[in-house]
Protein backbone atom coordinates (compact mmCIF):
# COMPACT_ATOMS: atom_id res chain seq x y z
CA UNK A 1 0.00 0.00 0.00
CA UNK A 2 1.18 3.49 -0.78
CA UNK A 3 0.75 5.92 2.11
CA UNK A 4 0.46 9.70 1.98
CA UNK A 5 1.48 12.14 4.69
CA UNK A 6 -1.25 14.29 6.20
CA UNK A 7 0.17 16.40 9.00
CA UNK A 8 1.50 13.75 11.41
CA UNK A 9 -0.57 10.89 9.92
CA UNK A 10 0.18 8.29 7.26
CA UNK A 11 -3.01 7.74 5.27
CA UNK A 12 -3.42 4.92 2.78
CA UNK A 13 -3.43 6.18 -0.80
CA UNK A 14 -6.69 4.31 -1.26
CA UNK A 15 -9.56 4.59 1.18
CA UNK A 16 -12.76 2.62 1.48
CA UNK A 17 -15.77 4.76 0.66
CA UNK A 18 -19.02 3.48 2.12
CA UNK A 19 -21.51 5.32 -0.08
CA UNK A 20 -22.22 2.32 -2.31
CA UNK A 21 -22.08 -0.78 -0.17
CA UNK A 22 -23.54 -4.05 -1.49
CA UNK A 23 -27.28 -4.22 -0.96
CA UNK A 24 -29.99 -6.85 -0.83
CA UNK A 25 -32.42 -7.03 -3.74
CA UNK A 26 -31.34 -3.61 -5.01
CA UNK A 27 -32.77 -1.83 -1.96
CA UNK A 28 -30.30 0.92 -0.99
CA UNK A 29 -31.51 0.84 2.62
CA UNK A 30 -30.83 -2.91 3.04
CA UNK A 31 -27.09 -3.50 3.21
CA UNK A 32 -25.66 -6.97 2.67
CA UNK A 33 -23.93 -7.14 6.04
CA UNK A 34 -21.95 -10.34 5.40
CA UNK A 35 -20.44 -9.01 2.19
CA UNK A 36 -19.84 -5.57 3.70
CA UNK A 37 -18.00 -7.14 6.63
CA UNK A 38 -15.81 -9.09 4.20
CA UNK A 39 -15.06 -5.91 2.24
CA UNK A 40 -14.08 -3.94 5.33
CA UNK A 41 -11.92 -6.79 6.64
CA UNK A 42 -10.24 -7.21 3.24
CA UNK A 43 -9.52 -3.48 2.98
CA UNK A 44 -8.17 -3.28 6.53
CA UNK A 45 -6.05 -6.41 6.20
CA UNK A 46 -4.50 -5.13 2.97
CA UNK A 47 -3.35 -1.83 4.47
CA UNK A 48 -6.26 0.53 3.89
CA UNK A 49 -6.59 2.70 6.96
CA UNK A 50 -8.99 5.44 5.78
CA UNK A 51 -12.72 4.69 5.93
CA UNK A 52 -15.28 7.22 4.75
CA UNK A 53 -18.99 7.23 5.58
CA UNK A 54 -21.74 9.84 6.02
CA UNK A 55 -25.06 10.44 7.71
CA UNK A 56 -27.02 10.08 4.48
CA UNK A 57 -25.35 7.05 2.92
CA UNK A 58 -27.72 4.10 2.65
CA UNK A 59 -30.38 6.05 4.58
CA UNK A 60 -28.10 6.18 7.61
CA UNK A 61 -27.15 2.52 7.60
CA UNK A 62 -23.62 3.04 6.28
CA UNK A 63 -22.53 4.55 9.59
CA UNK A 64 -24.01 1.55 11.39
CA UNK A 65 -21.92 -0.79 9.23
CA UNK A 66 -18.79 1.28 9.87
CA UNK A 67 -19.39 0.97 13.60
CA UNK A 68 -20.24 -2.71 13.53
CA UNK A 69 -17.24 -3.86 11.51
CA UNK A 70 -14.50 -1.33 12.31
CA UNK A 71 -15.07 -1.72 16.06
CA UNK A 72 -13.39 -5.14 15.76
CA UNK A 73 -10.07 -3.36 15.32
CA UNK A 74 -8.06 -1.16 17.69
CA UNK A 75 -9.41 2.38 17.31
CA UNK A 76 -5.96 3.90 16.80
CA UNK A 77 -5.25 1.56 13.86
CA UNK A 78 -7.58 3.25 11.35
CA UNK A 79 -8.93 6.69 10.46
CA UNK A 80 -12.66 7.26 10.27
CA UNK A 81 -14.35 10.07 8.36
CA UNK A 82 -18.00 11.03 8.46
CA UNK A 83 -20.01 14.02 7.29
CA UNK A 84 -22.69 16.37 8.59
CA UNK A 85 -25.69 16.48 6.21
CA UNK A 86 -25.74 20.22 5.59
CA UNK A 87 -27.26 19.75 2.16
CA UNK A 88 -30.61 19.59 4.00
CA UNK A 89 -31.41 22.88 5.76
CA UNK A 90 -33.73 21.14 8.22
CA UNK A 91 -30.66 19.50 9.78
CA UNK A 92 -29.01 22.79 10.73
CA UNK A 93 -30.75 23.26 14.11
CA UNK A 94 -29.92 19.63 15.00
CA UNK A 95 -26.17 19.66 14.50
CA UNK A 96 -25.29 18.58 18.06
CA UNK A 97 -28.00 15.89 18.10
CA UNK A 98 -26.93 14.50 14.71
CA UNK A 99 -23.23 14.60 15.61
CA UNK A 100 -23.79 12.68 18.87
CA UNK A 101 -25.90 10.11 17.02
CA UNK A 102 -23.14 9.69 14.43
CA UNK A 103 -20.59 8.94 17.15
CA UNK A 104 -22.99 6.37 18.61
CA UNK A 105 -23.74 4.71 15.26
CA UNK A 106 -20.06 4.52 14.36
CA UNK A 107 -19.22 3.18 17.84
CA UNK A 108 -16.41 5.67 18.23
CA UNK A 109 -15.47 8.31 20.80
CA UNK A 110 -14.21 10.66 18.05
CA UNK A 111 -13.92 11.16 14.29
CA UNK A 112 -10.47 11.47 12.79
CA UNK A 113 -11.94 13.48 9.93
CA UNK A 114 -15.27 15.29 10.01
CA UNK A 115 -16.65 17.03 6.96
CA UNK A 116 -19.48 19.38 6.16
CA UNK A 117 -21.16 17.50 3.35
CA UNK A 118 -21.52 19.16 -0.06
CA UNK A 119 -20.67 22.77 0.78
CA UNK A 120 -21.26 25.10 -2.14
CA UNK A 121 -23.70 27.47 -3.77
CA UNK A 122 -26.24 28.98 -1.38
CA UNK A 123 -25.42 26.32 1.23
CA UNK A 124 -22.14 28.08 2.00
CA UNK A 125 -23.99 31.02 3.56
CA UNK A 126 -26.28 28.61 5.43
CA UNK A 127 -23.24 27.02 7.08
CA UNK A 128 -22.07 30.51 8.08
CA UNK A 129 -25.49 31.57 9.38
CA UNK A 130 -25.84 28.51 11.60
CA UNK A 131 -22.32 28.77 13.06
CA UNK A 132 -21.32 25.36 11.75
CA UNK A 133 -17.65 26.20 11.42
CA UNK A 134 -17.58 27.29 15.09
CA UNK A 135 -19.33 24.08 16.15
CA UNK A 136 -16.66 21.98 14.44
CA UNK A 137 -13.81 23.95 15.99
CA UNK A 138 -15.35 23.53 19.46
CA UNK A 139 -15.78 19.77 18.89
CA UNK A 140 -12.14 19.67 17.82
CA UNK A 141 -11.05 21.43 21.00
CA UNK A 142 -13.09 18.89 22.98
CA UNK A 143 -11.32 15.97 21.26
CA UNK A 144 -14.43 14.76 19.40
CA UNK A 145 -12.99 15.65 15.99
CA UNK A 146 -9.32 15.43 15.06
CA UNK A 147 -9.42 17.19 11.65
CA UNK A 148 -12.13 19.41 10.17
CA UNK A 149 -12.91 19.82 6.48
CA UNK A 150 -15.68 19.77 3.91
CA UNK A 151 -16.74 18.08 0.71
CA UNK A 152 -17.73 20.06 -2.34
CA UNK A 153 -19.32 19.48 -5.73
CA UNK A 154 -19.02 23.04 -7.00
CA UNK A 155 -16.70 25.14 -9.11
CA UNK A 156 -13.25 26.56 -8.36
CA UNK A 157 -14.58 30.05 -7.62
CA UNK A 158 -16.77 28.75 -4.79
CA UNK A 159 -13.95 26.58 -3.48
CA UNK A 160 -11.59 29.56 -3.43
CA UNK A 161 -14.15 31.67 -1.55
CA UNK A 162 -14.80 29.00 1.11
CA UNK A 163 -11.09 28.33 1.65
CA UNK A 164 -10.38 32.07 1.85
CA UNK A 165 -13.22 32.68 4.31
CA UNK A 166 -12.36 29.61 6.41
CA UNK A 167 -8.58 29.10 6.55
CA UNK A 168 -9.10 26.87 9.61
CA UNK A 169 -10.36 24.11 7.30
CA UNK A 170 -7.67 21.43 7.15
CA UNK A 171 -8.80 19.49 4.09
CA UNK A 172 -11.35 19.34 1.32
CA UNK A 173 -12.81 16.31 -0.43
CA UNK A 174 -13.38 16.92 -4.15
CA UNK A 175 -14.82 15.01 -7.07
CA UNK A 176 -11.60 14.12 -8.87
CA UNK A 177 -11.27 11.37 -11.42
CA UNK A 178 -9.93 10.94 -14.93
CA UNK A 179 -13.29 11.54 -16.60
CA UNK A 180 -13.89 14.82 -14.75
CA UNK A 181 -10.36 16.23 -15.00
CA UNK A 182 -11.23 18.63 -17.84
CA UNK A 183 -15.02 18.49 -17.42
CA UNK A 184 -16.62 21.95 -17.72
CA UNK A 185 -19.09 20.88 -15.02
CA UNK A 186 -16.91 19.21 -12.35
CA UNK A 187 -13.77 21.24 -13.23
CA UNK A 188 -11.62 18.77 -11.31
CA UNK A 189 -8.27 20.12 -12.54
CA UNK A 190 -9.13 23.73 -11.63
CA UNK A 191 -10.51 22.72 -8.21
CA UNK A 192 -7.31 20.77 -7.50
CA UNK A 193 -5.24 23.82 -8.45
CA UNK A 194 -7.27 26.05 -6.13
CA UNK A 195 -6.96 23.55 -3.25
CA UNK A 196 -3.20 23.24 -3.77
CA UNK A 197 -2.81 27.01 -3.83
PDB file of C-alpha atoms in Angstrom:
ATOM      1  CA  UNK A   1       0.000   0.000   0.000  1.00  0.00           C
ATOM      2  CA  UNK A   2       1.180   3.492  -0.784  1.00  0.00           C
ATOM      3  CA  UNK A   3       0.750   5.923   2.110  1.00  0.00           C
ATOM      4  CA  UNK A   4       0.463   9.705   1.980  1.00  0.00           C
ATOM      5  CA  UNK A   5       1.477  12.140   4.690  1.00  0.00           C
ATOM      6  CA  UNK A   6      -1.253  14.292   6.198  1.00  0.00           C
ATOM      7  CA  UNK A   7       0.167  16.396   8.997  1.00  0.00           C
ATOM      8  CA  UNK A   8       1.497  13.746  11.413  1.00  0.00           C
ATOM      9  CA  UNK A   9      -0.566  10.894   9.920  1.00  0.00           C
ATOM     10  CA  UNK A  10       0.183   8.286   7.257  1.00  0.00           C
ATOM     11  CA  UNK A  11      -3.006   7.737   5.272  1.00  0.00           C
ATOM     12  CA  UNK A  12      -3.418   4.921   2.783  1.00  0.00           C
ATOM     13  CA  UNK A  13      -3.435   6.184  -0.799  1.00  0.00           C
ATOM     14  CA  UNK A  14      -6.690   4.306  -1.256  1.00  0.00           C
ATOM     15  CA  UNK A  15      -9.564   4.594   1.181  1.00  0.00           C
ATOM     16  CA  UNK A  16     -12.762   2.616   1.482  1.00  0.00           C
ATOM     17  CA  UNK A  17     -15.774   4.765   0.663  1.00  0.00           C
ATOM     18  CA  UNK A  18     -19.024   3.476   2.115  1.00  0.00           C
ATOM     19  CA  UNK A  19     -21.513   5.316  -0.078  1.00  0.00           C
ATOM     20  CA  UNK A  20     -22.221   2.325  -2.314  1.00  0.00           C
ATOM     21  CA  UNK A  21     -22.079  -0.780  -0.170  1.00  0.00           C
ATOM     22  CA  UNK A  22     -23.540  -4.050  -1.488  1.00  0.00           C
ATOM     23  CA  UNK A  23     -27.281  -4.218  -0.964  1.00  0.00           C
ATOM     24  CA  UNK A  24     -29.991  -6.849  -0.826  1.00  0.00           C
ATOM     25  CA  UNK A  25     -32.423  -7.031  -3.744  1.00  0.00           C
ATOM     26  CA  UNK A  26     -31.340  -3.612  -5.008  1.00  0.00           C
ATOM     27  CA  UNK A  27     -32.769  -1.833  -1.957  1.00  0.00           C
ATOM     28  CA  UNK A  28     -30.299   0.917  -0.990  1.00  0.00           C
ATOM     29  CA  UNK A  29     -31.509   0.836   2.621  1.00  0.00           C
ATOM     30  CA  UNK A  30     -30.833  -2.915   3.044  1.00  0.00           C
ATOM     31  CA  UNK A  31     -27.093  -3.499   3.212  1.00  0.00           C
ATOM     32  CA  UNK A  32     -25.656  -6.968   2.669  1.00  0.00           C
ATOM     33  CA  UNK A  33     -23.926  -7.144   6.043  1.00  0.00           C
ATOM     34  CA  UNK A  34     -21.953 -10.340   5.405  1.00  0.00           C
ATOM     35  CA  UNK A  35     -20.440  -9.008   2.189  1.00  0.00           C
ATOM     36  CA  UNK A  36     -19.840  -5.569   3.701  1.00  0.00           C
ATOM     37  CA  UNK A  37     -17.999  -7.142   6.630  1.00  0.00           C
ATOM     38  CA  UNK A  38     -15.809  -9.094   4.199  1.00  0.00           C
ATOM     39  CA  UNK A  39     -15.059  -5.913   2.236  1.00  0.00           C
ATOM     40  CA  UNK A  40     -14.075  -3.939   5.331  1.00  0.00           C
ATOM     41  CA  UNK A  41     -11.922  -6.792   6.637  1.00  0.00           C
ATOM     42  CA  UNK A  42     -10.237  -7.206   3.243  1.00  0.00           C
ATOM     43  CA  UNK A  43      -9.524  -3.480   2.983  1.00  0.00           C
ATOM     44  CA  UNK A  44      -8.172  -3.275   6.535  1.00  0.00           C
ATOM     45  CA  UNK A  45      -6.046  -6.408   6.198  1.00  0.00           C
ATOM     46  CA  UNK A  46      -4.499  -5.128   2.967  1.00  0.00           C
ATOM     47  CA  UNK A  47      -3.350  -1.835   4.474  1.00  0.00           C
ATOM     48  CA  UNK A  48      -6.260   0.526   3.887  1.00  0.00           C
ATOM     49  CA  UNK A  49      -6.585   2.695   6.961  1.00  0.00           C
ATOM     50  CA  UNK A  50      -8.986   5.435   5.782  1.00  0.00           C
ATOM     51  CA  UNK A  51     -12.718   4.686   5.929  1.00  0.00           C
ATOM     52  CA  UNK A  52     -15.283   7.220   4.754  1.00  0.00           C
ATOM     53  CA  UNK A  53     -18.993   7.232   5.579  1.00  0.00           C
ATOM     54  CA  UNK A  54     -21.735   9.840   6.016  1.00  0.00           C
ATOM     55  CA  UNK A  55     -25.062  10.444   7.706  1.00  0.00           C
ATOM     56  CA  UNK A  56     -27.019  10.082   4.478  1.00  0.00           C
ATOM     57  CA  UNK A  57     -25.346   7.052   2.921  1.00  0.00           C
ATOM     58  CA  UNK A  58     -27.720   4.103   2.652  1.00  0.00           C
ATOM     59  CA  UNK A  59     -30.379   6.052   4.577  1.00  0.00           C
ATOM     60  CA  UNK A  60     -28.098   6.179   7.608  1.00  0.00           C
ATOM     61  CA  UNK A  61     -27.151   2.521   7.603  1.00  0.00           C
ATOM     62  CA  UNK A  62     -23.623   3.037   6.279  1.00  0.00           C
ATOM     63  CA  UNK A  63     -22.533   4.551   9.588  1.00  0.00           C
ATOM     64  CA  UNK A  64     -24.015   1.546  11.394  1.00  0.00           C
ATOM     65  CA  UNK A  65     -21.918  -0.790   9.228  1.00  0.00           C
ATOM     66  CA  UNK A  66     -18.792   1.276   9.871  1.00  0.00           C
ATOM     67  CA  UNK A  67     -19.393   0.966  13.596  1.00  0.00           C
ATOM     68  CA  UNK A  68     -20.236  -2.706  13.530  1.00  0.00           C
ATOM     69  CA  UNK A  69     -17.239  -3.864  11.514  1.00  0.00           C
ATOM     70  CA  UNK A  70     -14.498  -1.333  12.311  1.00  0.00           C
ATOM     71  CA  UNK A  71     -15.071  -1.724  16.059  1.00  0.00           C
ATOM     72  CA  UNK A  72     -13.389  -5.145  15.755  1.00  0.00           C
ATOM     73  CA  UNK A  73     -10.071  -3.360  15.322  1.00  0.00           C
ATOM     74  CA  UNK A  74      -8.063  -1.159  17.686  1.00  0.00           C
ATOM     75  CA  UNK A  75      -9.406   2.384  17.307  1.00  0.00           C
ATOM     76  CA  UNK A  76      -5.960   3.899  16.804  1.00  0.00           C
ATOM     77  CA  UNK A  77      -5.248   1.556  13.856  1.00  0.00           C
ATOM     78  CA  UNK A  78      -7.578   3.253  11.354  1.00  0.00           C
ATOM     79  CA  UNK A  79      -8.928   6.689  10.460  1.00  0.00           C
ATOM     80  CA  UNK A  80     -12.660   7.260  10.274  1.00  0.00           C
ATOM     81  CA  UNK A  81     -14.346  10.074   8.364  1.00  0.00           C
ATOM     82  CA  UNK A  82     -18.004  11.035   8.459  1.00  0.00           C
ATOM     83  CA  UNK A  83     -20.009  14.023   7.289  1.00  0.00           C
ATOM     84  CA  UNK A  84     -22.686  16.369   8.594  1.00  0.00           C
ATOM     85  CA  UNK A  85     -25.694  16.482   6.208  1.00  0.00           C
ATOM     86  CA  UNK A  86     -25.738  20.221   5.590  1.00  0.00           C
ATOM     87  CA  UNK A  87     -27.259  19.753   2.159  1.00  0.00           C
ATOM     88  CA  UNK A  88     -30.615  19.587   4.005  1.00  0.00           C
ATOM     89  CA  UNK A  89     -31.412  22.883   5.759  1.00  0.00           C
ATOM     90  CA  UNK A  90     -33.734  21.142   8.225  1.00  0.00           C
ATOM     91  CA  UNK A  91     -30.657  19.497   9.778  1.00  0.00           C
ATOM     92  CA  UNK A  92     -29.012  22.788  10.731  1.00  0.00           C
ATOM     93  CA  UNK A  93     -30.751  23.258  14.112  1.00  0.00           C
ATOM     94  CA  UNK A  94     -29.918  19.631  15.000  1.00  0.00           C
ATOM     95  CA  UNK A  95     -26.166  19.660  14.504  1.00  0.00           C
ATOM     96  CA  UNK A  96     -25.294  18.576  18.057  1.00  0.00           C
ATOM     97  CA  UNK A  97     -27.995  15.893  18.103  1.00  0.00           C
ATOM     98  CA  UNK A  98     -26.930  14.501  14.713  1.00  0.00           C
ATOM     99  CA  UNK A  99     -23.234  14.596  15.609  1.00  0.00           C
ATOM    100  CA  UNK A 100     -23.788  12.684  18.865  1.00  0.00           C
ATOM    101  CA  UNK A 101     -25.903  10.109  17.023  1.00  0.00           C
ATOM    102  CA  UNK A 102     -23.137   9.686  14.431  1.00  0.00           C
ATOM    103  CA  UNK A 103     -20.587   8.942  17.148  1.00  0.00           C
ATOM    104  CA  UNK A 104     -22.991   6.369  18.612  1.00  0.00           C
ATOM    105  CA  UNK A 105     -23.743   4.710  15.261  1.00  0.00           C
ATOM    106  CA  UNK A 106     -20.056   4.519  14.362  1.00  0.00           C
ATOM    107  CA  UNK A 107     -19.222   3.182  17.844  1.00  0.00           C
ATOM    108  CA  UNK A 108     -16.407   5.669  18.227  1.00  0.00           C
ATOM    109  CA  UNK A 109     -15.471   8.313  20.804  1.00  0.00           C
ATOM    110  CA  UNK A 110     -14.208  10.660  18.049  1.00  0.00           C
ATOM    111  CA  UNK A 111     -13.923  11.165  14.291  1.00  0.00           C
ATOM    112  CA  UNK A 112     -10.474  11.465  12.790  1.00  0.00           C
ATOM    113  CA  UNK A 113     -11.945  13.481   9.932  1.00  0.00           C
ATOM    114  CA  UNK A 114     -15.270  15.294  10.008  1.00  0.00           C
ATOM    115  CA  UNK A 115     -16.651  17.025   6.962  1.00  0.00           C
ATOM    116  CA  UNK A 116     -19.485  19.380   6.163  1.00  0.00           C
ATOM    117  CA  UNK A 117     -21.163  17.504   3.349  1.00  0.00           C
ATOM    118  CA  UNK A 118     -21.515  19.164  -0.055  1.00  0.00           C
ATOM    119  CA  UNK A 119     -20.668  22.770   0.775  1.00  0.00           C
ATOM    120  CA  UNK A 120     -21.259  25.102  -2.145  1.00  0.00           C
ATOM    121  CA  UNK A 121     -23.704  27.472  -3.773  1.00  0.00           C
ATOM    122  CA  UNK A 122     -26.238  28.981  -1.379  1.00  0.00           C
ATOM    123  CA  UNK A 123     -25.418  26.321   1.232  1.00  0.00           C
ATOM    124  CA  UNK A 124     -22.137  28.078   2.001  1.00  0.00           C
ATOM    125  CA  UNK A 125     -23.992  31.015   3.561  1.00  0.00           C
ATOM    126  CA  UNK A 126     -26.282  28.611   5.430  1.00  0.00           C
ATOM    127  CA  UNK A 127     -23.242  27.020   7.081  1.00  0.00           C
ATOM    128  CA  UNK A 128     -22.072  30.510   8.083  1.00  0.00           C
ATOM    129  CA  UNK A 129     -25.495  31.572   9.378  1.00  0.00           C
ATOM    130  CA  UNK A 130     -25.842  28.511  11.603  1.00  0.00           C
ATOM    131  CA  UNK A 131     -22.320  28.770  13.055  1.00  0.00           C
ATOM    132  CA  UNK A 132     -21.321  25.362  11.750  1.00  0.00           C
ATOM    133  CA  UNK A 133     -17.648  26.203  11.420  1.00  0.00           C
ATOM    134  CA  UNK A 134     -17.576  27.289  15.090  1.00  0.00           C
ATOM    135  CA  UNK A 135     -19.331  24.076  16.152  1.00  0.00           C
ATOM    136  CA  UNK A 136     -16.661  21.985  14.441  1.00  0.00           C
ATOM    137  CA  UNK A 137     -13.814  23.947  15.992  1.00  0.00           C
ATOM    138  CA  UNK A 138     -15.348  23.534  19.462  1.00  0.00           C
ATOM    139  CA  UNK A 139     -15.776  19.773  18.891  1.00  0.00           C
ATOM    140  CA  UNK A 140     -12.139  19.666  17.816  1.00  0.00           C
ATOM    141  CA  UNK A 141     -11.052  21.432  21.005  1.00  0.00           C
ATOM    142  CA  UNK A 142     -13.087  18.894  22.976  1.00  0.00           C
ATOM    143  CA  UNK A 143     -11.317  15.974  21.263  1.00  0.00           C
ATOM    144  CA  UNK A 144     -14.428  14.760  19.399  1.00  0.00           C
ATOM    145  CA  UNK A 145     -12.993  15.654  15.987  1.00  0.00           C
ATOM    146  CA  UNK A 146      -9.324  15.427  15.057  1.00  0.00           C
ATOM    147  CA  UNK A 147      -9.424  17.186  11.652  1.00  0.00           C
ATOM    148  CA  UNK A 148     -12.130  19.411  10.169  1.00  0.00           C
ATOM    149  CA  UNK A 149     -12.913  19.818   6.480  1.00  0.00           C
ATOM    150  CA  UNK A 150     -15.678  19.769   3.906  1.00  0.00           C
ATOM    151  CA  UNK A 151     -16.735  18.075   0.710  1.00  0.00           C
ATOM    152  CA  UNK A 152     -17.733  20.058  -2.343  1.00  0.00           C
ATOM    153  CA  UNK A 153     -19.325  19.484  -5.728  1.00  0.00           C
ATOM    154  CA  UNK A 154     -19.023  23.037  -6.999  1.00  0.00           C
ATOM    155  CA  UNK A 155     -16.698  25.142  -9.107  1.00  0.00           C
ATOM    156  CA  UNK A 156     -13.249  26.560  -8.364  1.00  0.00           C
ATOM    157  CA  UNK A 157     -14.580  30.049  -7.623  1.00  0.00           C
ATOM    158  CA  UNK A 158     -16.769  28.755  -4.785  1.00  0.00           C
ATOM    159  CA  UNK A 159     -13.953  26.580  -3.475  1.00  0.00           C
ATOM    160  CA  UNK A 160     -11.594  29.555  -3.432  1.00  0.00           C
ATOM    161  CA  UNK A 161     -14.152  31.666  -1.546  1.00  0.00           C
ATOM    162  CA  UNK A 162     -14.800  29.001   1.106  1.00  0.00           C
ATOM    163  CA  UNK A 163     -11.089  28.329   1.655  1.00  0.00           C
ATOM    164  CA  UNK A 164     -10.378  32.067   1.847  1.00  0.00           C
ATOM    165  CA  UNK A 165     -13.222  32.681   4.310  1.00  0.00           C
ATOM    166  CA  UNK A 166     -12.355  29.605   6.411  1.00  0.00           C
ATOM    167  CA  UNK A 167      -8.578  29.101   6.549  1.00  0.00           C
ATOM    168  CA  UNK A 168      -9.105  26.875   9.605  1.00  0.00           C
ATOM    169  CA  UNK A 169     -10.360  24.113   7.303  1.00  0.00           C
ATOM    170  CA  UNK A 170      -7.674  21.433   7.146  1.00  0.00           C
ATOM    171  CA  UNK A 171      -8.795  19.490   4.092  1.00  0.00           C
ATOM    172  CA  UNK A 172     -11.353  19.344   1.315  1.00  0.00           C
ATOM    173  CA  UNK A 173     -12.807  16.306  -0.434  1.00  0.00           C
ATOM    174  CA  UNK A 174     -13.377  16.925  -4.147  1.00  0.00           C
ATOM    175  CA  UNK A 175     -14.825  15.005  -7.073  1.00  0.00           C
ATOM    176  CA  UNK A 176     -11.605  14.120  -8.874  1.00  0.00           C
ATOM    177  CA  UNK A 177     -11.267  11.367 -11.423  1.00  0.00           C
ATOM    178  CA  UNK A 178      -9.927  10.935 -14.929  1.00  0.00           C
ATOM    179  CA  UNK A 179     -13.289  11.544 -16.602  1.00  0.00           C
ATOM    180  CA  UNK A 180     -13.892  14.817 -14.751  1.00  0.00           C
ATOM    181  CA  UNK A 181     -10.358  16.226 -15.001  1.00  0.00           C
ATOM    182  CA  UNK A 182     -11.229  18.634 -17.842  1.00  0.00           C
ATOM    183  CA  UNK A 183     -15.022  18.494 -17.415  1.00  0.00           C
ATOM    184  CA  UNK A 184     -16.617  21.954 -17.723  1.00  0.00           C
ATOM    185  CA  UNK A 185     -19.092  20.876 -15.022  1.00  0.00           C
ATOM    186  CA  UNK A 186     -16.912  19.206 -12.354  1.00  0.00           C
ATOM    187  CA  UNK A 187     -13.770  21.238 -13.231  1.00  0.00           C
ATOM    188  CA  UNK A 188     -11.616  18.769 -11.308  1.00  0.00           C
ATOM    189  CA  UNK A 189      -8.271  20.124 -12.539  1.00  0.00           C
ATOM    190  CA  UNK A 190      -9.131  23.727 -11.635  1.00  0.00           C
ATOM    191  CA  UNK A 191     -10.506  22.717  -8.210  1.00  0.00           C
ATOM    192  CA  UNK A 192      -7.307  20.774  -7.499  1.00  0.00           C
ATOM    193  CA  UNK A 193      -5.241  23.824  -8.450  1.00  0.00           C
ATOM    194  CA  UNK A 194      -7.267  26.047  -6.126  1.00  0.00           C
ATOM    195  CA  UNK A 195      -6.960  23.552  -3.253  1.00  0.00           C
ATOM    196  CA  UNK A 196      -3.203  23.237  -3.774  1.00  0.00           C
ATOM    197  CA  UNK A 197      -2.807  27.008  -3.831  1.00  0.00           C
TER     198      UNK A 197
END
